[in-house]
Short mmCIF file of C-alpha atoms in Angstrom, two decimals:
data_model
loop_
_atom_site.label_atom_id
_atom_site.label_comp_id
_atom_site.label_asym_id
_atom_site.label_seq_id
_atom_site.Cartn_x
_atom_site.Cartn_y
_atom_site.Cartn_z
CA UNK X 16 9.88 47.75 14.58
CA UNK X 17 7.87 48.05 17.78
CA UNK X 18 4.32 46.51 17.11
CA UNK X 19 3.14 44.19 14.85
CA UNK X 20 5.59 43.27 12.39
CA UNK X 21 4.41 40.93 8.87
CA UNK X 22 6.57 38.44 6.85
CA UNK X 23 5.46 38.11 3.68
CA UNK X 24 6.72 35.10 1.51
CA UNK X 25 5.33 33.72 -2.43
CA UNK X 26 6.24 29.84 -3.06
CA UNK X 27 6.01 29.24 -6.43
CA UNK X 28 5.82 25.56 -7.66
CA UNK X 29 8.67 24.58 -10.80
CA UNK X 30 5.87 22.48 -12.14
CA UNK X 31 1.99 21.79 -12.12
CA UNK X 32 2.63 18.39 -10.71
CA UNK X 33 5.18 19.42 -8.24
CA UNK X 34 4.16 18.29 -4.14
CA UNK X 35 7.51 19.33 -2.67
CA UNK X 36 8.02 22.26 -0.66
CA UNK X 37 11.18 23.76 0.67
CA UNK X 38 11.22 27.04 2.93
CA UNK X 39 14.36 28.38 4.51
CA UNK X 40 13.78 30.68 7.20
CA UNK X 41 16.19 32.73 8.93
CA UNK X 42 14.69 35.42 10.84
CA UNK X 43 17.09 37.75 13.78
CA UNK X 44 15.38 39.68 16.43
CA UNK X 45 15.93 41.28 19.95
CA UNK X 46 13.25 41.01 22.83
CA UNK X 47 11.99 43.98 24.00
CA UNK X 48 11.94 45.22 27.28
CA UNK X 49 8.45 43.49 27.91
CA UNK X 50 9.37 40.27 26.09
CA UNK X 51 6.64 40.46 23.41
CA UNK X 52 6.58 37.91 21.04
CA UNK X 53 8.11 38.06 18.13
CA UNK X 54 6.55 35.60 15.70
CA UNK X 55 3.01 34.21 16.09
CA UNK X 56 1.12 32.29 13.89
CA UNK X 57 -0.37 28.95 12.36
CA UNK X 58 0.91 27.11 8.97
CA UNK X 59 -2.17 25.28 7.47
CA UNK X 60 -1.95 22.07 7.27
CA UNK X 61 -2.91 19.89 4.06
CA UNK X 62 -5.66 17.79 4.08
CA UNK X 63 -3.48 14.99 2.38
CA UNK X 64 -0.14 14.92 1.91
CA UNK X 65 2.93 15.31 3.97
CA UNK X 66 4.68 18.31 5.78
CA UNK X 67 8.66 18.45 6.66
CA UNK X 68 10.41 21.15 8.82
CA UNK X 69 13.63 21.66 10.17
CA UNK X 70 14.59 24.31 12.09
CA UNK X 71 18.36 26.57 11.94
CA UNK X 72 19.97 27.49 15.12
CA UNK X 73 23.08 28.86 16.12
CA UNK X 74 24.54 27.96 12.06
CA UNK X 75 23.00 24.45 12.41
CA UNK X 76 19.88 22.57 11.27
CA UNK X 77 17.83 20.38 13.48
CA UNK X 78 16.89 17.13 12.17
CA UNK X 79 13.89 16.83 9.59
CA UNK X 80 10.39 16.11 11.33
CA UNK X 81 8.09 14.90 8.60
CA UNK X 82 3.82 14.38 9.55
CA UNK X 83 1.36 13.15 7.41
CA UNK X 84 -1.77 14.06 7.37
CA UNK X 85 -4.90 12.21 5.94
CA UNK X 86 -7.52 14.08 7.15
CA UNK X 87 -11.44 12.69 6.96
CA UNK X 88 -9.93 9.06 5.77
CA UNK X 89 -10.55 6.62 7.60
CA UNK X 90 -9.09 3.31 8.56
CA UNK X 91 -10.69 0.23 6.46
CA UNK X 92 -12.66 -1.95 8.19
CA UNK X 93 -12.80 -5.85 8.03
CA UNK X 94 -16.62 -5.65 6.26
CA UNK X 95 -15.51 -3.36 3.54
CA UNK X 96 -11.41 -4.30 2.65
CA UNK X 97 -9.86 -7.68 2.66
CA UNK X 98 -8.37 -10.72 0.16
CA UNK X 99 -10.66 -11.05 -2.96
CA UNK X 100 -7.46 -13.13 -5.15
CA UNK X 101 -4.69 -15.05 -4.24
CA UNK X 102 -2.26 -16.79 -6.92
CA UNK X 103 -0.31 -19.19 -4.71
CA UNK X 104 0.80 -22.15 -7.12
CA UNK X 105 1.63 -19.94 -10.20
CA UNK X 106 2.05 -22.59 -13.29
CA UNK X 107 5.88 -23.20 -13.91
CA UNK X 108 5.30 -22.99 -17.52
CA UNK X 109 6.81 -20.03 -18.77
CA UNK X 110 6.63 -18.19 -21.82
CA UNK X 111 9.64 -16.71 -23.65
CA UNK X 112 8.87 -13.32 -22.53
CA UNK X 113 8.46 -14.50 -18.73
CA UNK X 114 12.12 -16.15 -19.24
CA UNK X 115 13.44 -13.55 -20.01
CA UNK X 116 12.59 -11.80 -16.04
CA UNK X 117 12.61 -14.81 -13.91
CA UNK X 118 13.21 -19.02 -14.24
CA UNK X 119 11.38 -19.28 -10.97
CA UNK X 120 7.33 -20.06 -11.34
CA UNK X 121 7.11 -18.72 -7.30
CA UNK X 122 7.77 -15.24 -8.31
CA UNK X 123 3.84 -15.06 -10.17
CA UNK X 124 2.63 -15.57 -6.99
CA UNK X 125 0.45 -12.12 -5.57
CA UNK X 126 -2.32 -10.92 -3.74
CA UNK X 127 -5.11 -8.39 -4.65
CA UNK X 128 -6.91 -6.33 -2.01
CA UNK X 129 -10.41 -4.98 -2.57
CA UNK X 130 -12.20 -1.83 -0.81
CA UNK X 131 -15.75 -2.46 -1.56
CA UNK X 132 -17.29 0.51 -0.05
CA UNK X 133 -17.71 3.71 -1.29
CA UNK X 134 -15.08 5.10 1.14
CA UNK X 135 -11.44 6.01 0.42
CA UNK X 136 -9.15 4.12 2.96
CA UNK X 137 -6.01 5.26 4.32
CA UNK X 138 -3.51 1.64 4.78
CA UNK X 139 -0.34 3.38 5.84
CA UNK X 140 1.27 1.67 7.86
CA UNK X 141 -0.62 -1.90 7.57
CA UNK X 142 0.92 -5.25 7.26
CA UNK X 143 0.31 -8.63 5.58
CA UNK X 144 1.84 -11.32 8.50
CA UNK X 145 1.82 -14.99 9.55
CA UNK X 146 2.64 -16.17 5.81
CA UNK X 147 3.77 -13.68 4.02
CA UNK X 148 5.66 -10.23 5.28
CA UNK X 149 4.65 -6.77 4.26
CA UNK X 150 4.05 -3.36 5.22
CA UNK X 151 1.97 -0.96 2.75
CA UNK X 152 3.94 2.25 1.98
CA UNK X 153 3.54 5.65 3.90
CA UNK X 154 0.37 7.48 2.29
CA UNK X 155 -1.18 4.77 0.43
CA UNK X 156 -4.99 5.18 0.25
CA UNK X 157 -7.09 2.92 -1.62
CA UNK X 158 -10.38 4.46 -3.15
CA UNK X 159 -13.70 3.08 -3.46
CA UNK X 160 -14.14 0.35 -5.46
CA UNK X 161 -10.62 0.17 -6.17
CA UNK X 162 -7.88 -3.03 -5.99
CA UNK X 163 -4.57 -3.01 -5.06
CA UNK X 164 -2.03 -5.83 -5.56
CA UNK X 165 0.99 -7.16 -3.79
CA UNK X 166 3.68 -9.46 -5.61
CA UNK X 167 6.58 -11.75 -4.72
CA UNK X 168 8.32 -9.98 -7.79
CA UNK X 169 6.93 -7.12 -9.44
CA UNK X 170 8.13 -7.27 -12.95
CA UNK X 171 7.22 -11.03 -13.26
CA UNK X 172 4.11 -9.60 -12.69
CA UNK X 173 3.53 -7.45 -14.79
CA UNK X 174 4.93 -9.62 -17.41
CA UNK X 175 2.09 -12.30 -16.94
CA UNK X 176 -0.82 -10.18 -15.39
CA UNK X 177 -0.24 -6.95 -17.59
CA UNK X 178 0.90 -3.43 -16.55
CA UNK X 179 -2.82 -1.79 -16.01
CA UNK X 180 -3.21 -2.78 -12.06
CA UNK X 181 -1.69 -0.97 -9.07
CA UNK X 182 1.06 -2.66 -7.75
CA UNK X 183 1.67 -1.07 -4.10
CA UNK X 184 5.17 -3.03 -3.76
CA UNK X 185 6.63 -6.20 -3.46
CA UNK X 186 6.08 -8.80 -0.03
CA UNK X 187 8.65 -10.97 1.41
CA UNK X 188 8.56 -14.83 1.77
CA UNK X 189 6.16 -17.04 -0.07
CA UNK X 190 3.03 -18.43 -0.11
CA UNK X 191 2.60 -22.26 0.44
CA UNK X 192 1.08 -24.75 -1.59
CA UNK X 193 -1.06 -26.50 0.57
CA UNK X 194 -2.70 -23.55 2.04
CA UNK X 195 -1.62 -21.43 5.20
CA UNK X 196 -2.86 -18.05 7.76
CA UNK X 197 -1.95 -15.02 6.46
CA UNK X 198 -3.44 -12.00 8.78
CA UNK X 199 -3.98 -8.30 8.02
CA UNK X 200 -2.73 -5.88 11.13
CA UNK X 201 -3.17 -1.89 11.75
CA UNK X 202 0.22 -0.21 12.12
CA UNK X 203 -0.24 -0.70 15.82
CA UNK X 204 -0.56 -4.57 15.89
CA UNK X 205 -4.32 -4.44 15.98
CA UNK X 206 -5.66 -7.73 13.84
CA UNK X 207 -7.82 -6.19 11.17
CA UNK X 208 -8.71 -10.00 9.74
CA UNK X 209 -7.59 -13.57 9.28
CA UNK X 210 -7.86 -15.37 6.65
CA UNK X 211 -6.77 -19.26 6.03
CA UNK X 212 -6.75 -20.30 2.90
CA UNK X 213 -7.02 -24.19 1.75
CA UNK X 214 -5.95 -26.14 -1.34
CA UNK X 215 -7.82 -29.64 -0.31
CA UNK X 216 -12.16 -30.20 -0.51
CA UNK X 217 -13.75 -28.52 -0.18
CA UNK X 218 -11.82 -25.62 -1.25
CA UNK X 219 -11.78 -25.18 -5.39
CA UNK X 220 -8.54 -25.89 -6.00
CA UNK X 221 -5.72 -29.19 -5.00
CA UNK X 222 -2.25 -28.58 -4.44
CA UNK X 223 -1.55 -29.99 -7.86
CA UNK X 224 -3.93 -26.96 -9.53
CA UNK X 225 -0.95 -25.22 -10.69
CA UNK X 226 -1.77 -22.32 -12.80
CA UNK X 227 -4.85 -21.79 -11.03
CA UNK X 228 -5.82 -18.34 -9.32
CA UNK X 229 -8.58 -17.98 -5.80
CA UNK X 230 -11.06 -15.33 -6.76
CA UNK X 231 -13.89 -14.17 -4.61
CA UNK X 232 -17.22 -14.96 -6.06
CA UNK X 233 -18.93 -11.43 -6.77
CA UNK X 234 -21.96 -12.57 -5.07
CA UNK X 235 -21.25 -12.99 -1.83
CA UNK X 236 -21.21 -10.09 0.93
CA UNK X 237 -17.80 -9.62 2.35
CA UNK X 238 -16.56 -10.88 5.34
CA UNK X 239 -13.52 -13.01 6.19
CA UNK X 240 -13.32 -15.17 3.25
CA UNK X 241 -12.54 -18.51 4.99
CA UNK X 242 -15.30 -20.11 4.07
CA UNK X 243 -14.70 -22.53 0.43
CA UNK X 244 -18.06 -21.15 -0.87
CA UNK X 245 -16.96 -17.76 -1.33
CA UNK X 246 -13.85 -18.89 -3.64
CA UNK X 247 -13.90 -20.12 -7.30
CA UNK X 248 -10.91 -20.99 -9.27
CA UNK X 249 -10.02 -19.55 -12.56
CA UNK X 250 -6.77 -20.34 -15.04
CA UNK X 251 -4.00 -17.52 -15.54
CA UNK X 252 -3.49 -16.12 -18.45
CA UNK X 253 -2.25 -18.21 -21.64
CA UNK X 254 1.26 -17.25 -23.48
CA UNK X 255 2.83 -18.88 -25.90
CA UNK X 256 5.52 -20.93 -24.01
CA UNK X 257 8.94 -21.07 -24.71
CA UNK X 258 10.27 -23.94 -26.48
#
């Protein structure tokens, strides 16, 4: 009708803990003589989450455009989010459960990322480099206080280290024995912070300190973490081996 015209719609979720929305629009109309518009308006955007559209023209869809939005969190910065454990030379002694997921001692090896403000972090989109390779997921916000781990192979993981930490995916390559660069990028290539780690004095641990995990000491204030002071060594966890 001439004037202003209303479209009403309801979206009802299937299930409390459903995120996913899908409208379908198809909406015919003729310009009038004075080429009013027909549709106006503004969709609300979440404050975290993600929003997909497509549009239908002429019996066709256009391709799906997906934005996320993270509004008010911020990107981490270097004094507040970095490297607070490494396991690099995971002991090849396995226990029968750990035999029965993996023969290979490298696949224990992880890191575990720390936010130490009290600031929720948005990481989408940042990468581990230089030693290792990996890129944290789409959406992935770390809240205060809270750790994160990545693993050469997650269920070897979880079979050594337990099932009770976030695991926010797998990394490619490995990390060497004798110590090496790994750096931690924005999604744009900007360097967030280096970080070399050693296994020679007067760092805690030798390349023959198998079994051995880098931990931050609790004490210090963070920063890069390259200096040996800030690291202490402490053993993995005990199984029974395998005979």
């Amino acid at each position: 009708h001439h004037g202003k015209n209303e479209l009403l719609v309801f979206i009802h979720q299937r299930n409390a803990d459903d995120k996913k929305v899908r409208f379908d629009l198809t909406l015919t109309g003729t310009a009038s003589v004075r080429r009013q518009n027909l549709i106006s308006g503004t969709i609300a955007t979440p404050p975290f989450g993600t929003l997909k559209a497509r549009s239908r023209k002429d019996g066709r869809w256009s391709a799906l455009t997906e934005l996320d939005f993270t509004k008010g969190i911020p990107r981490p910065t270097a004094q507040d989010f970095g490297i607070t454990e490494i396991s690099f030379n995971p002991s090849p002694t396995l226990s029968e459960e750990e035999r029965l997921v993996t023969r290979d001692s490298r696949d224990f090896e992880y890191l575990k990322l720390s936010n130490r403000s009290p600031t929720s972090y948005n990481l989408s989109g940042m990468k581990v480099v230089s030693g290792i390779e990996f890129e944290f997921p789409r959406l992935t916000i770390i809240k205060p206080k809270e750790s994160i781990y990545i693993t050469r192979e997650m269920a070897a993981f979880t079979t050594r280290f337990g099932r009770d930490k976030r695991i926010v995916g797998p990394f490619s390559g490995r990390l060497d024995n004798v110590g090496e660069e790994l750096q931690i990028t924005f999604y744009d290539g900007q360097i967030l912070t280096t970080f070399n780690y050693q296994s020679k004095d007067p760092w805690p641990v030798s390349p023959e300190d198998s079994g051995f995990i880098l931990k931050r000491n609790a004490s210090n204030i963070f920063h890069d973490g390259n200096l040996p002071t800030e690291w202490k060594k402490d053993p993995e966890p005990i199984k029974q081996v395998a005979p």
